[in-house]
Coordinates of C-alpha atoms and ligand atoms in Angstrom, one line a residue:
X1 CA -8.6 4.4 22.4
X2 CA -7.7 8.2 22.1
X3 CA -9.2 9.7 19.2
X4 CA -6.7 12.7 17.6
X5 CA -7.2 15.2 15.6
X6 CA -5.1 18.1 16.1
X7 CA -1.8 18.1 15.1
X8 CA -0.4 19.6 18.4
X9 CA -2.3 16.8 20.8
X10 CA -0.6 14.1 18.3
X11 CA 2.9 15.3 18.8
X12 CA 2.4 15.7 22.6
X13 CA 0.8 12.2 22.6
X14 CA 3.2 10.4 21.2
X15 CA 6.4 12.6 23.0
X16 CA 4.3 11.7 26.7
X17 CA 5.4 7.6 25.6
X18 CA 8.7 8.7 23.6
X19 CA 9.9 9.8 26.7
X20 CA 9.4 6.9 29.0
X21 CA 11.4 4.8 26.6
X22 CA 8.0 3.5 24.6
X23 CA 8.0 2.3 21.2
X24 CA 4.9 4.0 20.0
X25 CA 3.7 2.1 16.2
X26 CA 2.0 3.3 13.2
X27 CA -0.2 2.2 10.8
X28 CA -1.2 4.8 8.2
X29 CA -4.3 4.1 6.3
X30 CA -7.3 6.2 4.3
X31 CA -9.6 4.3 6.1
X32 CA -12.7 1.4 5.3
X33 CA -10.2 -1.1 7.6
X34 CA -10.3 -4.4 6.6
X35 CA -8.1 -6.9 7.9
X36 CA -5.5 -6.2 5.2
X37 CA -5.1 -3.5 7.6
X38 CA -5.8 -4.7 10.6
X39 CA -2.8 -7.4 10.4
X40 CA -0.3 -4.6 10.1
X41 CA -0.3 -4.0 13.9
X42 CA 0.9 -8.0 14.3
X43 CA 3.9 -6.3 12.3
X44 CA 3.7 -3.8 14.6
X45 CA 3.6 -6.2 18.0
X46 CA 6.2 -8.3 16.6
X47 CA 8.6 -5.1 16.4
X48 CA 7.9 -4.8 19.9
X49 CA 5.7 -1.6 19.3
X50 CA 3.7 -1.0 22.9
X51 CA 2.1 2.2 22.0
X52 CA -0.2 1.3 18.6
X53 CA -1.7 3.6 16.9
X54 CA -3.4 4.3 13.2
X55 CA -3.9 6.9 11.0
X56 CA -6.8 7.8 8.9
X57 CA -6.2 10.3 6.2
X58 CA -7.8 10.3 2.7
X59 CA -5.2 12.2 1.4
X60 CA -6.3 14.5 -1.5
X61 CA -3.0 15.2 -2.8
X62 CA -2.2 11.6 -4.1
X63 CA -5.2 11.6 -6.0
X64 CA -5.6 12.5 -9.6
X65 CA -7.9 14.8 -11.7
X66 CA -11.0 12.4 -12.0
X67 CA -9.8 9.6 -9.7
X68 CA -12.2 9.0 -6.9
X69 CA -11.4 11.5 -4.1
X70 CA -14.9 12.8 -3.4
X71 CA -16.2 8.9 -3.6
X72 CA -13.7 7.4 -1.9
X73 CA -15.0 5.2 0.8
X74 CA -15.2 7.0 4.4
X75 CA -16.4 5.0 7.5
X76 CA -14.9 6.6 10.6
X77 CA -17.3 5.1 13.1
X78 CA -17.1 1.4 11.9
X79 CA -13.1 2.1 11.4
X80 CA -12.8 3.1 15.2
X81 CA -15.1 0.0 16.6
X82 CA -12.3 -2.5 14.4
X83 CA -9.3 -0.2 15.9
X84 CA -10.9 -0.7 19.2
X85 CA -11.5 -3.9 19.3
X86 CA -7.7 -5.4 18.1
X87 CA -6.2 -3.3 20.9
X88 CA -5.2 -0.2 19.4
X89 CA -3.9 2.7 21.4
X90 CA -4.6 6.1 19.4
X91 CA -5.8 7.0 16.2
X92 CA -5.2 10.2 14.2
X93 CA -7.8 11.7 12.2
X94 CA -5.9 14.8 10.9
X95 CA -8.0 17.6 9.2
X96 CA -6.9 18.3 5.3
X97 CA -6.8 21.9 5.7
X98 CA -4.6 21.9 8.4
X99 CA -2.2 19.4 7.1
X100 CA -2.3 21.3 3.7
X101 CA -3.0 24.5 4.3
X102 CA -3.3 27.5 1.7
X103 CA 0.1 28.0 0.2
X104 CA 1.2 24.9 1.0
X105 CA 4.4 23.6 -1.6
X106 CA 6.5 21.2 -0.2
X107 CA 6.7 17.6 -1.5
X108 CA 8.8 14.5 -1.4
X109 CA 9.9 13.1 -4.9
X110 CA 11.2 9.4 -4.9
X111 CA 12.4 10.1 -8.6
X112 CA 13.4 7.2 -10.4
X113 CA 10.6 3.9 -8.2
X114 CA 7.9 6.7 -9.0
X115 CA 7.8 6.3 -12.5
X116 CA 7.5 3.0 -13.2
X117 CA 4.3 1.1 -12.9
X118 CA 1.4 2.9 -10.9
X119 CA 3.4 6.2 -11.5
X120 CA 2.9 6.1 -15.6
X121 CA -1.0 6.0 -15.1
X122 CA -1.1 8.3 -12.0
X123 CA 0.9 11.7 -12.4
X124 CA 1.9 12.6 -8.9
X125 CA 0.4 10.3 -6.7
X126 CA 3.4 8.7 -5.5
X127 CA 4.7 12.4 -4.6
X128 CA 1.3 12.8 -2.6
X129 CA 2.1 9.6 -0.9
X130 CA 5.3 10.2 -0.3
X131 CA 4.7 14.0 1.4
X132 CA 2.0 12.6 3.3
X133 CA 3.9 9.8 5.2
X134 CA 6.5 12.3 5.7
X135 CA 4.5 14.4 7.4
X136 CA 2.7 11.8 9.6
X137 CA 6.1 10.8 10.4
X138 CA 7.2 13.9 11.5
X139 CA 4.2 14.7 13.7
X140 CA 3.6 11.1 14.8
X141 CA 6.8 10.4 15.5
X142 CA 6.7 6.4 15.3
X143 CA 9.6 4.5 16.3
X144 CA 8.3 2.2 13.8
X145 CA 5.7 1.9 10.7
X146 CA 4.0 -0.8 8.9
X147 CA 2.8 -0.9 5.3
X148 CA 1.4 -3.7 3.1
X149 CA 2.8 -5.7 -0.1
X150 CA -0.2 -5.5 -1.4
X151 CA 1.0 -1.7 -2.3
X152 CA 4.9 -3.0 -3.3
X153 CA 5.7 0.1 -5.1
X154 CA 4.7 2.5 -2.4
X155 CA 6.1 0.1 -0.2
X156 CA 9.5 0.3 -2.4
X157 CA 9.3 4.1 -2.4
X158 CA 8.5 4.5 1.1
X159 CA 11.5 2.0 2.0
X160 CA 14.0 4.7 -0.2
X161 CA 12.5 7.8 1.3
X162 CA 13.6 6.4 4.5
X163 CA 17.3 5.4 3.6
X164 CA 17.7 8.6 1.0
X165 CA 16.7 11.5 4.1
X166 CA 17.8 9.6 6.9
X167 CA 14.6 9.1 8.7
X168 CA 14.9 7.5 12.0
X169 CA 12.1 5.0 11.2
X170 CA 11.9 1.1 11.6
X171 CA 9.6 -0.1 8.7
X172 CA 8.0 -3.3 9.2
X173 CA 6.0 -5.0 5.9
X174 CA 3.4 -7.0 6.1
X175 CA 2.2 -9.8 3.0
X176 CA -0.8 -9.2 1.1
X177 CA -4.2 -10.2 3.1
X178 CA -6.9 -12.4 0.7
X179 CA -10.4 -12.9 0.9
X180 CA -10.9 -16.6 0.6
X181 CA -11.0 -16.9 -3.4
X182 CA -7.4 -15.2 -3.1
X183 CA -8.7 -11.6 -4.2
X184 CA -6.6 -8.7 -2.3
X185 CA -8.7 -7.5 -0.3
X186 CA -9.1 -3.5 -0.9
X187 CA -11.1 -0.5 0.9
X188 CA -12.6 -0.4 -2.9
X189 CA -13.8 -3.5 -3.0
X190 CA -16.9 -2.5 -1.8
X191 CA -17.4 -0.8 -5.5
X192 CA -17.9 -3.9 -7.3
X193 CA -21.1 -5.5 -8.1
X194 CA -21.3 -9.3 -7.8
X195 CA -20.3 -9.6 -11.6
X196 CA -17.5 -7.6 -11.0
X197 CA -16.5 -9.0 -8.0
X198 CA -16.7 -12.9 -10.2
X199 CA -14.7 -11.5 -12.8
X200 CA -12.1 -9.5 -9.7
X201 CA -11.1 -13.4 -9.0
X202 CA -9.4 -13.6 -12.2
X203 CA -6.8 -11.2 -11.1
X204 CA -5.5 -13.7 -8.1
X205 CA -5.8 -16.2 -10.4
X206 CA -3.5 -15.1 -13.0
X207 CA -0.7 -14.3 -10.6
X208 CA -1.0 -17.8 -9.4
X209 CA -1.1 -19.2 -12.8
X210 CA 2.6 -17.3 -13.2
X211 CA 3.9 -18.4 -10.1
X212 CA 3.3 -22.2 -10.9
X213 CA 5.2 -21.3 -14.6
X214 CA 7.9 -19.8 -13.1
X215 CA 8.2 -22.0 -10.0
X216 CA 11.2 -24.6 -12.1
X217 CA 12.2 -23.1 -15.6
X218 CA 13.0 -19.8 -16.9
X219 CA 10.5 -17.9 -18.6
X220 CA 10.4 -15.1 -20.9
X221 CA 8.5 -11.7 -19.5
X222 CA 6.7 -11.7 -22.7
X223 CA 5.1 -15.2 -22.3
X224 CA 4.3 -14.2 -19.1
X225 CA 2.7 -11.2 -19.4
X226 CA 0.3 -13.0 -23.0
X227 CA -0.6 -15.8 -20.0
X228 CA -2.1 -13.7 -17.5
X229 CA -3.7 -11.2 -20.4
X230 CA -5.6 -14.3 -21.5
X231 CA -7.1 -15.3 -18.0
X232 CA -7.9 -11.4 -17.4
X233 CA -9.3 -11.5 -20.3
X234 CA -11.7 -14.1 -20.1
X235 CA -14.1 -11.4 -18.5
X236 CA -15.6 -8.7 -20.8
X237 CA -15.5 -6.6 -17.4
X238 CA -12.1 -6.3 -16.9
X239 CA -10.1 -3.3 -18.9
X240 CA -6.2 -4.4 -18.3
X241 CA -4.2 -1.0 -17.7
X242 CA -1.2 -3.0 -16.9
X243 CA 0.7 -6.3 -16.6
X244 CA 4.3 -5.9 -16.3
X245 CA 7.3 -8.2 -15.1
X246 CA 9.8 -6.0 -13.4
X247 CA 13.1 -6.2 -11.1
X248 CA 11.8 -6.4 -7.6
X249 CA 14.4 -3.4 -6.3
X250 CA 14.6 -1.5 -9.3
X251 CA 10.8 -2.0 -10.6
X252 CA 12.9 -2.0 -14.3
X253 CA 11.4 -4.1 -16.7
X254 CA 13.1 -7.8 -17.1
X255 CA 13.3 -10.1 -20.1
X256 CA 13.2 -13.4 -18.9
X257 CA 11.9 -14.4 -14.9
X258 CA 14.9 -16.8 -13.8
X259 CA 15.5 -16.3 -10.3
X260 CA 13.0 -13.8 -8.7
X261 CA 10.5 -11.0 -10.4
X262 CA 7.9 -9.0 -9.3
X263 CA 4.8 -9.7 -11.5
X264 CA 2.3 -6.4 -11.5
X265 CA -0.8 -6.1 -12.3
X266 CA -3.4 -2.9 -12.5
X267 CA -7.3 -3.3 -14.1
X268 CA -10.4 -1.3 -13.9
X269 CA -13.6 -3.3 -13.1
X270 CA -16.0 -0.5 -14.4
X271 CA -14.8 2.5 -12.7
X272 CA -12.7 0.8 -9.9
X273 CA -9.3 0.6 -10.3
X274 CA -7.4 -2.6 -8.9
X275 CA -4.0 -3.5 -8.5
X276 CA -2.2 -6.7 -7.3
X277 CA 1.5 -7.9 -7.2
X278 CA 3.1 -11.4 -7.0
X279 CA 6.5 -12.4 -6.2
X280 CA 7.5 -15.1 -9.1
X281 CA 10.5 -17.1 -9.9
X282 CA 12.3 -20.1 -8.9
X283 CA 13.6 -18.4 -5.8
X284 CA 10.4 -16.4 -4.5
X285 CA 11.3 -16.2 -0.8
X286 CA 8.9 -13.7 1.2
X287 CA 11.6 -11.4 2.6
X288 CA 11.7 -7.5 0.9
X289 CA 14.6 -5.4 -0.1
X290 CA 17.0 -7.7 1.7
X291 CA 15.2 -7.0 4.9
Ligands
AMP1 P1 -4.8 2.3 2.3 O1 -5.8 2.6 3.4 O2 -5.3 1.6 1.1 O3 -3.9 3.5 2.0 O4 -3.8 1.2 2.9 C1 -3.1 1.5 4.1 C2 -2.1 0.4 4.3 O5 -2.7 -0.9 4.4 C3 -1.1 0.4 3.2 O6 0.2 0.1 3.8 C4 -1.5 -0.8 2.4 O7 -0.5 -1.4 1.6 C5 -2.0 -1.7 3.4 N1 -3.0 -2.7 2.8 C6 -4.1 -2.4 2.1 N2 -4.7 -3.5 1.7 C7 -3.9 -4.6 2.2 C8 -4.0 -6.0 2.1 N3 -5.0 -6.6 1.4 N4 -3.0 -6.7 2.7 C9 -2.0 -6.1 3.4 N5 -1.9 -4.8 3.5 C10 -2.8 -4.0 2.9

């Protein structure tokens, strides 16, 4: 596996394959893989991607004053051993200096999906998202890019950055990998103590406990949203910041769950910050944005 980290090897890199007709694959991540992340280059494989590569950026502009930049979890080493081992190609490993250099002032705004959910709590993190992928995709040059449900709303933005600029991008998404008790599994995990990680359960739980009320009547949002309060709740640990029952495409806020929803969900455990997302309704099939 070719390990990157200049911006001028990556774009030759991936133009050597572009050329011969390739279809190089990305997978941009901050890093700690797990096999949430891992199962994105099956997304990948399946869109007949022969070149696969990941990305591993923490990326300091979609973090917050006192979010957890500095702390966030870095493990390069074990990260290259799992990229190695599942067949990937390259990995880039930009520096932040060079991919935000001083005087830098250039960002992407997906106006009206950044400022619902997520984007009430975290002022400009879906614009650092945003920029970032951007600019992977412009140095990387992917035919194609895959990113996980378990993020819908960046998924949602990333999907209208893509149609609104006319970027020559297939995006592949992949569903929301578990641990085996159904939590989501997350690079920040690893934060939570075994209390915490008891009480994290609850989350998985709740969503389930909406799907099977939803699954054959329609249900108000607002009975919804007291259910899964009460099971959170349950657990002195857990401080809710959000549940909401929103319009899949729109993220809007709906009444009454007929056909299909998106229930969303975002806690702290202690100082980690959580979020999970479940498709409920009487019609919940898998597929995204009509895709
Ligand atoms: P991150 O490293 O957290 O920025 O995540 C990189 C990519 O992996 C994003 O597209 C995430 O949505 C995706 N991802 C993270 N966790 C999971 C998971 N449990 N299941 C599926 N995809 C995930």
């Amino acid at each position: 596996m070719e390990i990157i980290r200049e911006i001028p090897l990556m774009r030759s890199y991936s133009e050597r394959y572009l050329h011969k007709g390739r279809r190089v694959g990305l997978v941009p991540t901050m890093g700690s893989l797990h096999q949430g992340h891992l199962s994105l280059f099956d997304e990948l494989r399946k869109g007949g991607c022969d070149v696969l590569g990941a990305s591993i950026f923490v990326n300091p502009i979609q973090f917050g004053a006192g979010e957890d930049y500095d702390k966030y979890p870095r493990a390069e080493s074990t990260d290259f051993t799992l990229l190695e081992e599942i067949g990937c190609d390259f990995v880039f490993c930009p520096v932040a200096d060079d991919l935000f250099p001083r005087g830098f002032q250039s960002y992407i705004d997906v106006q009206e999906l950044s400022k619902h959910l997520c984007g009430k709590y975290r002022a400009g993190h879906f614009r650092g998202v945003a920029t970032i992928v951007m600019k992977l995709f412009t140095i990387v040059r992917p035919t194609a890019a895959a990113f996980g449900l378990k993020d819908y709303q960046q998924a949602l933005i990333i999907n209208q950055m893509v149609r609104d600029l006319n970027i020559d991008v297939e995006l592949r998404f992949g569903q929301t990998i578990r641990e085996d008790d159904g939590l989501a599994m997350s690079s920040r995990n690893r934060y939570l103590s075994s209390s915490d990680r008891m009480a994290a359960t609850s989350i998985p739980q709740s969503l389930e406990w909406a799907r099977q009320y939803c699954k054959d009547r329609i249900r108000s949002s607002m009975e919804i949203i007291d259910g899964v309060r009460r099971i959170l709740k349950q657990f002195g640990e857990i401080t809710i910041q959000y549940v909401e029952v929103v319009d899949p495409e729109t993220l809007e806020p709906v009444e009454e769950v007929s056909e299909r929803a998106l229930l969303a969900i975002a806690v702290y455990i202690g100082k980690t910050r959580l979020i999970d997302n479940a498709i409920i309704g009487t019609d919940r099939k898998d597929e995204l944005f009509g895709m």
